[in-house]
Coordinates of C-alpha atoms in Angstrom, one line a residue:
Chain I
M1 CA -17.2 -35.1 10.7
N2 CA -15.9 -36.6 14.2
D3 CA -12.4 -33.8 13.7
S4 CA -11.0 -30.4 14.9
Y5 CA -11.4 -27.3 12.2
E6 CA -7.1 -27.4 12.3
D7 CA -8.0 -30.7 10.9
R8 CA -9.7 -29.1 8.0
I9 CA -8.0 -26.3 7.7
R10 CA -5.4 -28.5 7.1
R11 CA -6.1 -31.0 4.7
T12 CA -7.9 -28.0 3.1
V13 CA -3.9 -26.4 2.1
Q14 CA -2.2 -29.8 1.3
H15 CA -5.0 -30.3 -0.4
A16 CA -4.6 -26.4 -2.2
A17 CA -0.6 -26.8 -2.7
A18 CA -1.0 -30.6 -4.1
S19 CA -3.4 -29.3 -6.7
T20 CA -1.3 -26.1 -7.8
S21 CA 0.7 -27.4 -10.7
V22 CA 4.3 -25.5 -10.9
P23 CA 4.5 -23.3 -14.3
V24 CA 6.1 -24.8 -16.8
G25 CA 10.3 -23.0 -17.2
L26 CA 9.2 -21.5 -13.8
A27 CA 12.3 -22.0 -12.9
E28 CA 14.6 -21.0 -15.8
R29 CA 12.6 -17.7 -15.7
L30 CA 13.4 -16.8 -12.4
L31 CA 16.9 -17.2 -13.0
A32 CA 16.9 -15.5 -15.4
G33 CA 14.6 -12.2 -14.0
A34 CA 16.9 -12.4 -10.4
R35 CA 20.0 -12.9 -12.7
S36 CA 18.8 -10.0 -15.5
D37 CA 17.9 -7.7 -13.0
E38 CA 22.0 -7.8 -10.5
S39 CA 22.5 -4.8 -13.3
V40 CA 20.3 -2.7 -11.8
R41 CA 20.0 -3.2 -8.2
P42 CA 15.5 -1.9 -7.3
L43 CA 15.4 0.9 -5.0
H44 CA 12.0 -1.3 -3.4
T45 CA 10.5 -0.6 -6.3
D46 CA 8.7 -2.5 -8.6
R47 CA 10.5 -3.4 -10.8
A48 CA 10.7 -7.1 -9.7
R49 CA 7.7 -7.5 -9.9
T50 CA 6.6 -6.4 -13.4
T51 CA 9.7 -8.7 -14.1
G52 CA 7.2 -11.6 -14.0
R53 CA 4.2 -9.7 -15.3
R54 CA 6.1 -8.5 -18.6
V55 CA 8.1 -12.7 -18.9
R56 CA 5.0 -13.8 -17.6
G57 CA 2.9 -12.0 -20.1
W58 CA 4.1 -13.0 -22.4
W59 CA 4.3 -17.3 -21.8
P60 CA 1.8 -17.6 -24.0
L61 CA 3.8 -16.6 -27.3
L62 CA 6.1 -18.4 -26.4
G63 CA 5.4 -22.4 -27.8
A64 CA 7.3 -24.6 -28.7
A65 CA 9.4 -22.3 -29.1
A66 CA 10.3 -21.2 -25.8
V67 CA 13.7 -21.1 -25.5
L68 CA 14.4 -18.4 -28.3
A69 CA 11.2 -16.8 -27.5
L70 CA 12.7 -16.6 -23.4
A71 CA 15.9 -15.2 -24.3
V72 CA 14.1 -12.5 -27.3
A73 CA 12.1 -11.3 -23.9
L74 CA 15.0 -11.3 -21.1
T75 CA 17.3 -9.0 -23.5
W76 CA 13.9 -6.8 -23.9
V77 CA 13.6 -6.5 -19.9
S78 CA 18.0 -6.2 -19.4
V79 CA 16.8 -3.3 -22.5
H80 CA 13.9 -1.6 -21.1
R81 CA 15.0 -2.0 -17.6
G82 CA 18.4 0.4 -18.0
R83 CA 16.4 2.6 -20.3
N84 CA 13.9 3.5 -17.5
Q85 CA 15.3 3.1 -14.2
P86 CA 18.4 5.4 -14.5
A87 CA 21.1 4.1 -12.0
H88 CA 22.0 6.3 -8.9
P89 CA 24.1 6.8 -6.1
T90 CA 21.9 6.0 -3.2
P91 CA 23.1 2.6 -1.4
T92 CA 20.0 -0.2 -1.6
P93 CA 17.7 0.5 1.4
S94 CA 16.5 -3.1 1.7
S95 CA 21.0 -3.3 3.0
V96 CA 20.5 -0.7 5.9
P97 CA 18.9 -2.4 8.6
V98 CA 15.6 -0.7 10.0
S99 CA 16.8 1.5 13.6
P100 CA 15.8 0.4 16.1
I101 CA 12.8 1.9 18.8
R102 CA 15.0 4.9 20.5
G103 CA 12.8 5.1 23.6
P104 CA 8.9 5.6 24.6
V105 CA 6.4 7.9 23.0
P106 CA 7.0 11.8 24.2
A107 CA 4.8 13.1 26.5
G108 CA 2.2 15.9 25.3
F109 CA 2.9 14.6 21.3
R110 CA 0.6 16.0 19.6
G111 CA 0.2 13.7 15.8
V112 CA -0.5 15.9 12.2
D113 CA 0.0 13.4 10.3
L114 CA 0.1 9.6 9.6
S115 CA 1.2 7.4 7.2
F116 CA 1.2 2.3 7.0
A117 CA 3.2 1.4 4.2
D118 CA 1.2 -1.9 5.9
A119 CA -1.3 -3.0 7.9
S120 CA 2.1 -3.5 10.4
H121 CA 4.5 -0.5 9.8
G122 CA 2.7 2.5 10.7
W123 CA 4.5 5.9 11.2
A124 CA 3.4 9.4 13.4
L125 CA 4.4 13.0 12.5
G126 CA 4.0 15.2 15.5
T127 CA 5.6 17.7 17.8
T128 CA 6.7 17.8 21.1
Q129 CA 7.1 20.7 23.2
C130 CA 11.2 21.8 23.0
T131 CA 13.7 23.7 22.8
S132 CA 16.0 22.7 19.6
V133 CA 14.0 24.5 17.5
A134 CA 13.0 28.1 17.1
G135 CA 9.0 28.0 18.0
N136 CA 9.9 26.2 20.9
Q137 CA 7.9 22.9 18.7
C138 CA 10.2 20.3 17.6
A139 CA 8.7 18.0 14.0
T140 CA 8.7 14.1 16.5
V141 CA 8.3 11.0 14.9
I142 CA 7.2 7.7 15.9
R143 CA 6.7 3.9 14.9
T144 CA 5.3 1.1 15.7
S145 CA 5.6 -2.3 13.6
D146 CA 3.2 -4.4 14.7
G147 CA -0.1 -2.3 13.7
G148 CA -0.5 0.6 15.9
H149 CA -0.3 -1.4 19.3
T150 CA 2.8 -0.8 20.2
W151 CA 4.9 3.3 19.7
G152 CA 8.0 4.5 20.1
L153 CA 10.1 6.9 19.4
V154 CA 12.4 7.5 16.1
A155 CA 14.4 10.3 15.1
S156 CA 13.8 13.7 13.3
P157 CA 15.0 15.8 12.2
P158 CA 15.8 19.0 13.2
A159 CA 12.5 20.6 12.1
A160 CA 9.5 21.9 13.3
V161 CA 6.0 20.9 12.1
N162 CA 3.7 23.1 10.0
S163 CA 1.2 23.9 12.7
A164 CA 3.6 25.3 14.8
P165 CA 2.5 29.4 14.6
I166 CA 6.8 30.4 13.2
C167 CA 5.9 27.8 10.5
R168 CA 3.2 30.2 9.5
T169 CA 4.5 33.8 10.3
S170 CA 7.5 35.3 8.7
S171 CA 10.4 35.2 10.4
A172 CA 14.2 36.2 10.2
N173 CA 15.2 32.9 11.3
P174 CA 12.5 29.8 10.1
P175 CA 13.5 27.0 10.8
A176 CA 13.2 24.0 8.9
C177 CA 9.1 23.0 8.9
V178 CA 8.0 19.9 8.1
G179 CA 3.4 18.9 7.8
H180 CA 3.2 15.7 6.1
V181 CA 5.1 12.3 6.4
A182 CA 4.7 9.7 3.8
F183 CA 6.7 6.0 4.2
V184 CA 6.7 3.7 1.4
D185 CA 8.0 0.5 2.9
D186 CA 9.2 0.2 6.8
H187 CA 12.8 1.8 5.1
V188 CA 12.5 4.1 3.4
G189 CA 9.8 7.7 4.0
Y190 CA 9.7 11.5 4.0
L191 CA 8.6 14.0 5.5
W192 CA 7.5 17.5 3.9
S193 CA 6.5 20.5 3.7
D194 CA 6.5 23.1 0.6
S195 CA 9.7 24.7 2.4
S196 CA 11.7 20.7 3.6
V197 CA 12.5 17.7 2.8
Y198 CA 13.6 14.8 4.7
L199 CA 14.2 10.9 3.4
T200 CA 14.8 7.6 5.3
V201 CA 15.7 4.7 4.2
D202 CA 15.8 2.8 7.6
G203 CA 13.3 3.4 8.5
G204 CA 13.2 6.9 11.1
G205 CA 16.9 6.4 11.9
T206 CA 18.2 8.6 10.3
W207 CA 17.4 11.6 7.9
S208 CA 18.6 13.5 5.1
A209 CA 17.2 16.5 4.0
Q210 CA 17.3 17.1 -0.1
P211 CA 17.5 20.4 -1.5
G212 CA 13.9 21.9 -1.8
G213 CA 10.3 21.4 -0.8
A214 CA 7.3 19.6 -2.3
L215 CA 4.1 20.7 -2.8
R216 CA 2.7 17.5 -3.2
L217 CA 5.1 14.5 -2.7
V218 CA 3.3 11.3 -5.0
I219 CA 4.5 7.6 -4.7
A220 CA 4.3 5.2 -7.5
R221 CA 5.8 2.7 -9.7
G222 CA 9.0 2.8 -7.4
V223 CA 9.8 6.9 -8.1
V224 CA 8.9 9.6 -6.2
V225 CA 7.1 12.6 -8.0
R226 CA 7.9 16.2 -6.6
Q227 CA 5.3 19.1 -7.7
M228 CA 7.2 22.5 -6.0
R229 CA 8.1 26.4 -6.6
E230 CA 10.5 29.0 -6.2
P231 CA 10.6 30.3 -2.6
C232 CA 9.1 33.4 -4.0
G233 CA 5.5 33.2 -2.5
E234 CA 3.2 33.7 -5.8
C235 CA 5.4 34.6 -8.3
G236 CA 7.8 31.1 -9.0
T237 CA 6.2 29.0 -11.5
V238 CA 5.2 25.6 -10.4
H239 CA 8.0 23.0 -11.8
Y240 CA 8.7 19.4 -10.9
Q241 CA 11.7 16.6 -9.6
V242 CA 12.0 13.1 -10.4
A243 CA 14.0 10.7 -8.1
P244 CA 13.6 6.8 -7.4
V245 CA 12.5 5.9 -4.5
G246 CA 15.1 5.9 -1.8
S247 CA 17.5 8.3 -3.5
N248 CA 18.8 11.7 -3.2
A249 CA 18.8 11.5 -7.3
W250 CA 16.3 14.5 -7.8
R251 CA 15.9 15.3 -11.5
E252 CA 13.2 18.1 -13.4
L253 CA 10.9 16.3 -14.5
A254 CA 8.5 18.1 -17.6
V255 CA 5.6 18.0 -18.0
P256 CA 2.3 18.4 -20.3
N257 CA 0.8 20.7 -18.0
R258 CA 0.0 24.3 -16.8
T259 CA 3.0 25.3 -14.7
D260 CA 1.6 28.5 -13.8
I261 CA -1.1 27.5 -12.0
E262 CA -1.3 24.4 -9.1
S263 CA -2.5 21.7 -10.5
E264 CA -3.8 18.3 -8.2
L265 CA -0.5 15.5 -8.0
F266 CA -1.6 11.6 -7.2
A267 CA -0.5 8.6 -7.6
G268 CA -2.7 5.0 -7.8
R269 CA -0.7 2.4 -8.0
D270 CA 0.4 1.8 -10.8
A271 CA 0.2 5.8 -12.3
F272 CA 0.8 9.6 -11.6
Y273 CA -1.9 11.4 -12.4
L274 CA -2.1 15.4 -13.2
V275 CA -5.5 17.3 -12.8
E276 CA -5.4 21.1 -14.6
S277 CA -8.1 22.6 -13.1
P278 CA -8.8 26.8 -12.9
F279 CA -10.3 25.5 -9.4
S280 CA -7.2 23.8 -8.2
N281 CA -6.5 26.5 -5.6
A282 CA -9.7 26.5 -4.6
V283 CA -10.9 26.6 -0.5
L284 CA -13.4 24.1 0.6
N285 CA -15.7 25.7 3.9
L286 CA -16.5 21.8 5.1
T287 CA -19.1 23.4 7.6
T288 CA -21.0 25.9 5.2
G289 CA -20.5 23.5 2.0
Q290 CA -19.4 27.3 0.3
I291 CA -16.3 27.8 -1.5
V292 CA -14.0 29.7 -2.1
S293 CA -11.7 30.3 -5.6
R294 CA -8.7 31.7 -6.9
K295 CA -9.7 31.3 -10.3
A296 CA -5.8 32.0 -11.7
S297 CA -5.8 33.9 -14.3
G298 CA -6.3 33.0 -18.3
S299 CA -7.7 30.0 -16.9
V300 CA -10.4 28.0 -18.8
D301 CA -13.6 26.1 -17.3
Q302 CA -13.0 22.6 -18.3
L303 CA -10.4 20.1 -16.3
T304 CA -8.2 18.3 -17.9
L305 CA -6.6 14.8 -16.6
Y306 CA -3.4 13.8 -17.9
R307 CA -1.8 9.9 -16.8
S308 CA 1.9 8.9 -16.7
T309 CA 1.9 4.9 -16.5
D310 CA 5.6 4.6 -17.2
A311 CA 7.1 6.7 -13.1
A312 CA 6.4 10.2 -14.7
R313 CA 8.0 9.4 -18.0
T314 CA 6.1 10.3 -20.5
W315 CA 2.2 11.4 -19.8
E316 CA -1.0 11.5 -21.9
R317 CA -4.3 13.6 -22.0
M318 CA -6.9 10.9 -20.5
T319 CA -9.8 14.0 -20.7
T320 CA -11.3 16.7 -20.1
V321 CA -14.1 17.8 -18.7
P322 CA -16.4 20.6 -18.8
L323 CA -16.7 22.7 -16.0
P324 CA -20.6 23.2 -14.9
Y325 CA -20.5 22.1 -11.9
I326 CA -16.8 22.5 -9.6
V327 CA -14.6 20.2 -9.0
N328 CA -14.6 18.6 -5.1
G329 CA -11.9 16.2 -6.1
L330 CA -10.5 13.6 -7.9
S331 CA -8.4 10.8 -7.0
A332 CA -7.2 7.8 -7.2
A333 CA -8.2 4.2 -6.0
L334 CA -6.0 1.4 -4.5
D335 CA -6.1 -0.8 -7.4
D336 CA -5.4 2.9 -9.8
S337 CA -10.3 3.6 -10.8
L338 CA -10.6 7.1 -10.4
L339 CA -13.4 8.7 -8.1
F340 CA -14.3 11.9 -9.5
V341 CA -16.5 13.8 -6.5
R342 CA -18.1 16.6 -7.4
Y343 CA -20.6 19.1 -7.0
D344 CA -23.1 21.9 -8.4
A345 CA -24.1 24.1 -5.8
P346 CA -24.0 24.1 -2.0
Q347 CA -27.2 23.0 -1.1
S348 CA -27.3 20.3 -3.9
P349 CA -26.5 16.8 -3.8
I350 CA -22.4 15.7 -3.9
G351 CA -21.7 13.2 -6.6
M352 CA -19.0 10.8 -7.7
S353 CA -18.3 9.0 -10.4
T354 CA -16.1 6.6 -10.5
S355 CA -13.6 5.3 -13.8
T356 CA -11.5 1.5 -14.8
D357 CA -10.1 3.0 -17.5
G358 CA -7.1 5.5 -16.2
G359 CA -9.5 8.1 -16.7
R360 CA -10.7 8.2 -20.1
T361 CA -14.7 7.3 -19.2
F362 CA -16.3 7.8 -16.2
G363 CA -19.0 5.8 -14.9
P364 CA -22.1 6.8 -14.0
Y365 CA -23.2 9.9 -11.3
R366 CA -24.5 8.2 -7.4
D367 CA -24.9 10.7 -4.6
F368 CA -23.7 10.5 -1.9
P369 CA -25.3 10.2 1.5
R370 CA -26.5 14.2 2.8
P371 CA -26.4 13.7 7.1
N372 CA -25.7 17.9 6.3
L373 CA -24.7 20.8 3.7
A374 CA -21.7 20.0 4.8
L375 CA -19.1 18.9 2.5
P376 CA -17.6 15.2 3.0
T377 CA -14.1 14.0 2.3
V378 CA -13.6 11.5 0.4
R379 CA -10.9 8.7 -0.1
A380 CA -11.3 6.2 -3.2
I381 CA -10.3 2.4 -2.4
S382 CA -11.3 1.0 -4.9
A383 CA -13.6 1.0 -7.5
D384 CA -16.6 -0.8 -5.2
R385 CA -14.9 0.8 -2.3
T386 CA -15.2 4.4 -0.3
L387 CA -14.8 6.6 2.6
A388 CA -16.3 9.7 3.0
I389 CA -16.5 11.5 6.6
F390 CA -18.7 15.0 6.3
P391 CA -18.2 17.1 9.6
A392 CA -21.1 17.3 11.2
V393 CA -21.3 21.0 13.8
S394 CA -22.5 19.5 17.1
G395 CA -21.8 22.7 19.1
V396 CA -19.8 26.4 19.7
G397 CA -16.5 26.7 19.8
N398 CA -12.6 25.0 19.9
H399 CA -13.9 20.8 19.1
N400 CA -17.6 21.4 18.2
T401 CA -17.2 18.8 14.4
T402 CA -19.0 14.8 14.8
A403 CA -17.1 13.0 12.4
L404 CA -19.9 11.0 10.7
S405 CA -18.0 8.2 8.1
Y406 CA -19.6 6.4 5.8
L407 CA -18.7 4.3 3.5
S408 CA -20.3 2.9 0.1
T409 CA -18.8 -0.7 -1.6
D410 CA -20.7 -0.5 -4.7
A411 CA -19.7 2.1 -5.6
G412 CA -21.6 4.7 -4.3
R413 CA -24.7 3.0 -5.0
T414 CA -25.8 3.1 -1.5
W415 CA -24.2 4.1 2.1
H416 CA -24.2 3.2 5.5
L417 CA -22.3 4.8 8.6
V418 CA -19.7 3.3 10.0
Q419 CA -18.1 5.3 12.9
R420 CA -19.2 8.5 14.3
E421 CA -16.0 10.4 15.9
N422 CA -17.1 13.6 18.4
G423 CA -14.8 16.4 19.1
V424 CA -12.9 17.1 15.8
D425 CA -12.2 20.6 15.0
S426 CA -11.5 19.8 11.4
V427 CA -12.3 16.6 9.0
T428 CA -9.3 16.3 6.4
E429 CA -7.6 14.8 4.1
V430 CA -4.4 13.9 6.1
G431 CA -3.6 11.6 8.3
M432 CA -5.5 9.6 5.8
G433 CA -5.2 6.6 3.7
F434 CA -5.8 2.9 3.3
S435 CA -2.3 0.7 2.7
S436 CA -4.5 -2.1 1.0
V437 CA -7.8 -2.4 0.7
T438 CA -8.4 -3.3 4.4
N439 CA -6.1 -1.7 6.1
G440 CA -6.4 2.2 6.4
F441 CA -5.8 4.7 8.4
R442 CA -7.0 8.0 10.6
L443 CA -5.2 10.0 13.2
A444 CA -8.4 10.5 15.3
A445 CA -9.3 13.8 16.4
D446 CA -7.3 14.0 20.2
Q447 CA -4.6 13.7 17.7
R448 CA -3.2 10.9 20.1
S449 CA -4.3 8.1 18.9
A450 CA -5.2 6.6 15.7
W451 CA -8.5 5.3 13.4
L452 CA -7.0 1.6 12.2
T453 CA -9.5 -0.8 9.9
T454 CA -8.2 -3.9 9.1
D455 CA -11.8 -4.7 7.3
G456 CA -11.7 -2.1 4.3
G457 CA -13.4 0.4 7.0
Q458 CA -16.4 -1.3 8.2
T459 CA -14.8 -1.2 11.4
W460 CA -12.6 0.9 13.1
I461 CA -10.1 0.5 16.9
R462 CA -8.6 3.3 19.0
H463 CA -4.8 2.2 19.2
A464 CA -3.3 4.8 21.5
F465 CA 0.2 6.9 20.8
Chain Z
M1 CA 30.2 -17.6 -11.2
A2 CA 29.8 -20.7 -8.1
S3 CA 27.7 -18.4 -6.5
D4 CA 25.8 -17.9 -9.2
E5 CA 26.0 -22.2 -10.3
A6 CA 24.5 -22.4 -6.8
F7 CA 21.8 -20.4 -6.8
A8 CA 21.1 -22.3 -10.0
A9 CA 21.3 -25.5 -8.9
F10 CA 18.5 -24.0 -5.9
M11 CA 16.4 -23.0 -7.6
R12 CA 15.9 -25.9 -10.4
A13 CA 15.4 -28.2 -7.0
N14 CA 13.0 -26.1 -4.6
S15 CA 11.2 -24.1 -6.8
A16 CA 8.3 -26.0 -7.9
S17 CA 7.8 -25.5 -3.8
L18 CA 8.7 -22.5 -3.2
F19 CA 5.3 -21.9 -5.2
R20 CA 3.4 -23.5 -4.1
T21 CA 3.7 -21.7 -1.3
A22 CA 3.8 -18.6 -2.5
F23 CA 1.1 -20.2 -3.9
L24 CA -0.6 -20.9 -0.4
L25 CA 0.3 -16.9 0.3
T26 CA -1.1 -15.0 -1.9
G27 CA -3.9 -17.3 -3.8
A28 CA -3.2 -16.4 -7.4
R29 CA -0.7 -18.1 -9.4
A30 CA 0.6 -14.9 -10.5
S31 CA 0.6 -13.1 -8.2
A32 CA 3.0 -16.5 -6.4
E33 CA 5.1 -15.5 -9.1
D34 CA 5.3 -12.5 -8.7
L35 CA 7.1 -12.6 -5.2
L36 CA 9.0 -15.4 -5.7
Q37 CA 10.6 -13.9 -8.3
E38 CA 11.0 -10.8 -5.8
T39 CA 12.4 -12.4 -3.7
L40 CA 14.7 -15.2 -5.4
T41 CA 15.8 -11.0 -6.8
R42 CA 16.7 -9.7 -3.5
L43 CA 18.0 -13.0 -2.3
Y44 CA 20.2 -13.4 -5.6
P45 CA 23.4 -11.0 -5.1
K46 CA 24.2 -12.5 -1.4
W47 CA 23.2 -16.0 -2.7
D48 CA 27.0 -16.8 -0.9
V49 CA 25.8 -15.7 2.2
V50 CA 22.1 -17.7 1.6
S51 CA 24.2 -21.0 0.6
R52 CA 26.5 -20.7 4.3
A53 CA 22.7 -20.7 6.0
D54 CA 21.9 -24.1 8.2
S55 CA 19.1 -24.7 6.0
P56 CA 18.9 -22.7 2.9
I57 CA 15.7 -23.0 1.7
A58 CA 14.4 -22.3 5.3
Y59 CA 16.0 -18.9 4.4
V60 CA 14.3 -18.3 1.6
R61 CA 10.9 -19.6 2.4
R62 CA 11.9 -16.9 5.8
S63 CA 12.9 -14.2 3.1
L64 CA 9.2 -15.2 1.5
T65 CA 7.2 -15.1 4.3
N66 CA 8.5 -11.4 5.1
A67 CA 8.9 -10.2 1.4
F68 CA 4.8 -11.2 1.3
I69 CA 4.2 -9.5 4.4
S70 CA 6.1 -6.9 4.3
S71 CA 5.4 -6.0 0.5
G72 CA 3.1 -2.8 0.4
R73 CA 0.0 -1.7 -0.5
R74 CA 0.5 -2.1 -4.7
K75 CA 0.5 -6.4 -4.5
Q76 CA -2.1 -6.9 -1.3
I77 CA -4.3 -4.9 -3.6
G78 CA -3.3 -7.4 -6.5
T79 CA -3.2 -10.9 -3.8
L80 CA -7.0 -9.8 -3.1
S81 CA -8.9 -9.3 -5.5
R82 CA -7.1 -12.5 -7.1
W83 CA -7.4 -15.3 -4.8
E84 CA -8.2 -19.0 -7.4
R85 CA -8.7 -21.4 -6.8
P86 CA -5.5 -23.9 -7.9
D87 CA -6.0 -25.8 -11.7
G88 CA -6.3 -29.1 -10.2
W89 CA -8.6 -28.1 -6.9
D90 CA -11.5 -30.4 -8.6
R91 CA -9.7 -33.6 -10.4
A92 CA -8.0 -33.9 -7.3
G93 CA -11.1 -33.7 -5.2
D94 CA -13.4 -36.8 -6.6
E95 CA -12.6 -39.1 -4.2
D96 CA -13.9 -36.9 -1.4
P97 CA -18.2 -37.4 -0.3
E98 CA -19.9 -34.0 -1.7
D99 CA -19.7 -31.9 2.1
E100 CA -15.4 -32.3 2.5
V101 CA -14.9 -30.7 -1.0
A102 CA -17.4 -28.0 -0.4
N103 CA -16.0 -27.2 3.6
R104 CA -13.0 -26.8 2.0
E105 CA -14.7 -24.6 -0.9
L106 CA -15.6 -22.3 2.3
V107 CA -12.0 -23.2 4.2
W108 CA -10.2 -22.1 1.0
Q109 CA -11.8 -19.0 0.6
L110 CA -11.8 -17.7 4.8
L111 CA -7.8 -19.0 3.6
G112 CA -8.0 -15.3 0.9
A113 CA -10.4 -13.6 3.3
L114 CA -6.6 -13.9 6.3
P115 CA -4.7 -11.3 7.3
R116 CA -1.3 -11.6 6.2
R117 CA 0.3 -12.6 9.4
Q118 CA -2.1 -14.6 10.0
R119 CA -2.5 -16.2 6.8
A120 CA 1.7 -16.6 6.6
A121 CA 1.6 -18.0 10.3
V122 CA -1.3 -21.1 8.9
V123 CA 0.5 -22.0 5.9
M124 CA 3.8 -22.4 7.8
R125 CA 1.5 -24.7 10.2
Y126 CA -0.3 -26.6 8.5
F127 CA 1.2 -26.9 5.0
H128 CA 5.0 -27.5 6.2
G129 CA 4.0 -28.0 10.1
M130 CA 7.2 -26.0 11.6
P131 CA 6.3 -26.2 15.5
D132 CA 5.7 -22.2 17.1
D133 CA 8.5 -21.5 18.1
E134 CA 9.9 -21.9 13.7
I135 CA 7.1 -19.9 13.0
A136 CA 7.7 -17.9 15.7
S137 CA 11.8 -17.3 14.0
N138 CA 10.0 -16.9 10.6
L139 CA 8.2 -13.9 11.7
G140 CA 10.3 -12.4 14.1
C141 CA 7.8 -11.8 16.7
R142 CA 7.6 -14.7 20.2
A143 CA 6.0 -18.9 19.6
V144 CA 3.1 -16.6 22.1
T145 CA 2.5 -13.7 19.6
V146 CA 2.5 -17.1 17.0
R147 CA 0.2 -19.4 19.4
S148 CA -2.4 -15.5 19.0
L149 CA -2.3 -15.7 15.1
V150 CA -3.4 -18.6 14.7
S151 CA -6.1 -19.4 17.3
R152 CA -7.3 -16.1 16.2
A153 CA -7.0 -17.2 12.0
V154 CA -8.8 -20.2 12.7
A155 CA -11.4 -18.0 15.6
G156 CA -12.4 -16.5 12.2
M157 CA -12.6 -19.0 9.8
R158 CA -15.0 -21.4 12.0
A159 CA -16.7 -18.1 12.7
G160 CA -16.5 -17.7 8.8
S161 CA -18.0 -20.4 7.9
G162 CA -20.2 -20.9 10.7
A163 CA -18.7 -24.0 12.1
Q164 CA -19.0 -24.7 15.9
P165 CA -16.7 -24.2 18.2
D166 CA -14.2 -27.5 18.3
T167 CA -16.1 -29.7 20.9
N168 CA -13.4 -32.8 22.0
G169 CA -11.5 -30.3 24.4
R170 CA -8.3 -29.7 22.0
R171 CA -6.4 -26.6 21.8
E172 CA -7.0 -24.9 18.2
H173 CA -2.5 -24.5 19.6
S174 CA -1.8 -27.1 20.5
R175 CA 1.6 -27.8 18.9

């Protein structure tokens, strides 16, 4: 056919649009959804989407009684919204303009954590030399809005970064410290450490200190859940708080697990997970493969997984796994599949299995590649796609390690090496993640750049800060 | 409430068109409806502002596109896993030659594999027929960026289909 490829695209999209039938009753459903949401405006939650899902999910039941059933559905939605999402006084983040960039990335900036809300919008928490904070290592936040091509400075709270010596030693007048960053969208984000939490609703233009800190802070279904320990060293019990995303209305959260140990807390797309394990405090030496665990007094040799799919209001016990082997990690992918990583002994095969039913059952055990005796840092991307990064010692001294990244796209059946990064000090999960199945990020070893992928981890491109 | 009535009238007149746009962006009817619902839920409280815009439909379309591009990890997963053919896809194409149907299927799937901003630019260019400056306004970027997005999208899709570069001398971003 003597036409351009553009013409093919034009014909295809126009054909697709023309051949797409519009759902019956769409306008009325959309109207009802918008009106019913007005009484409890969302705070960048996925409630607006769930409206459509709930109503659409009932659509087959409507049949000839569409009008009556729709009224019932809307009543149901309205009632459940009101109960599930308590009102709070924080301004709607979407109504707040995103703050402008304040200037170029400071000289000497070194990233310590990285977060991307989507393919374009990313933030790096790092440190720069300063005189305004005790220890002279100021927490500094930079932002990109074009997928990492350009970065600029935004505001930072008056805090040091966790890596600063003053944050790791006793001090008469310790500064606030932060070590992690997570953004939900282009407006709402958090900085936190075990002693401090800061919230922004304008993309990093202003930060408000939240009471307390966070051992872990995870986000799903429009709420943020944090795990906390009272500031009394190891003596305090662990407790949990929840708040709507972007809100400072924290409230205590009832959880089913023990509170004398730090359970793993993580989230997938729509669910929160708690893993109660005596090995939660395990310390892994990724170079040698040795594990040092601090088995909590009175703990049992099993792993218990709990899941919440209603924004942490109720929890369901999903499974209890006996522990003849050592758990290296249990994490959720973006599609809410779960990845269970285990190994039996430092020199035996490392394996993974996947659950696609929220952790009730797990699939067959698949071996990881084993380029050396080191243990990998593993990132679940989806039920089929997993990234495993192995440290390989290549010399002596600091930054003597090469990170070998292996990707599997078939649930662990086969693996292939996708990236090799030299000069690494250590491989950790900090600064690594995926905002979608295709878009991933990882803080580079030099701490002055980010590795980004837009093809699900197949290829990685370095973007300098 | 006057703005509510105006909103309702607007929706009844334009929901079909907006749904088709959302479907081209998300590639799935369910996701399209979700995206549309999310967009309209956000716009409803300020409908008096929207209705005073020079072109309310353009305002809503811009919001729809931005919601699609900036939506977070959750929806992106759903979109990727559910790129589907329109329900009337085969019926409407019966009169086309077989190779045209095959090409169309491939182009449709390649469209679904594009990054979001590129896909949005392609939809605005080839479905709505927008000029570059209008697409740029919608995407919040410069016209030269639009040309780059479209050019990369077309090149990527062409490479994915195994088609040869155009030889008739036309630029891909000739608008």
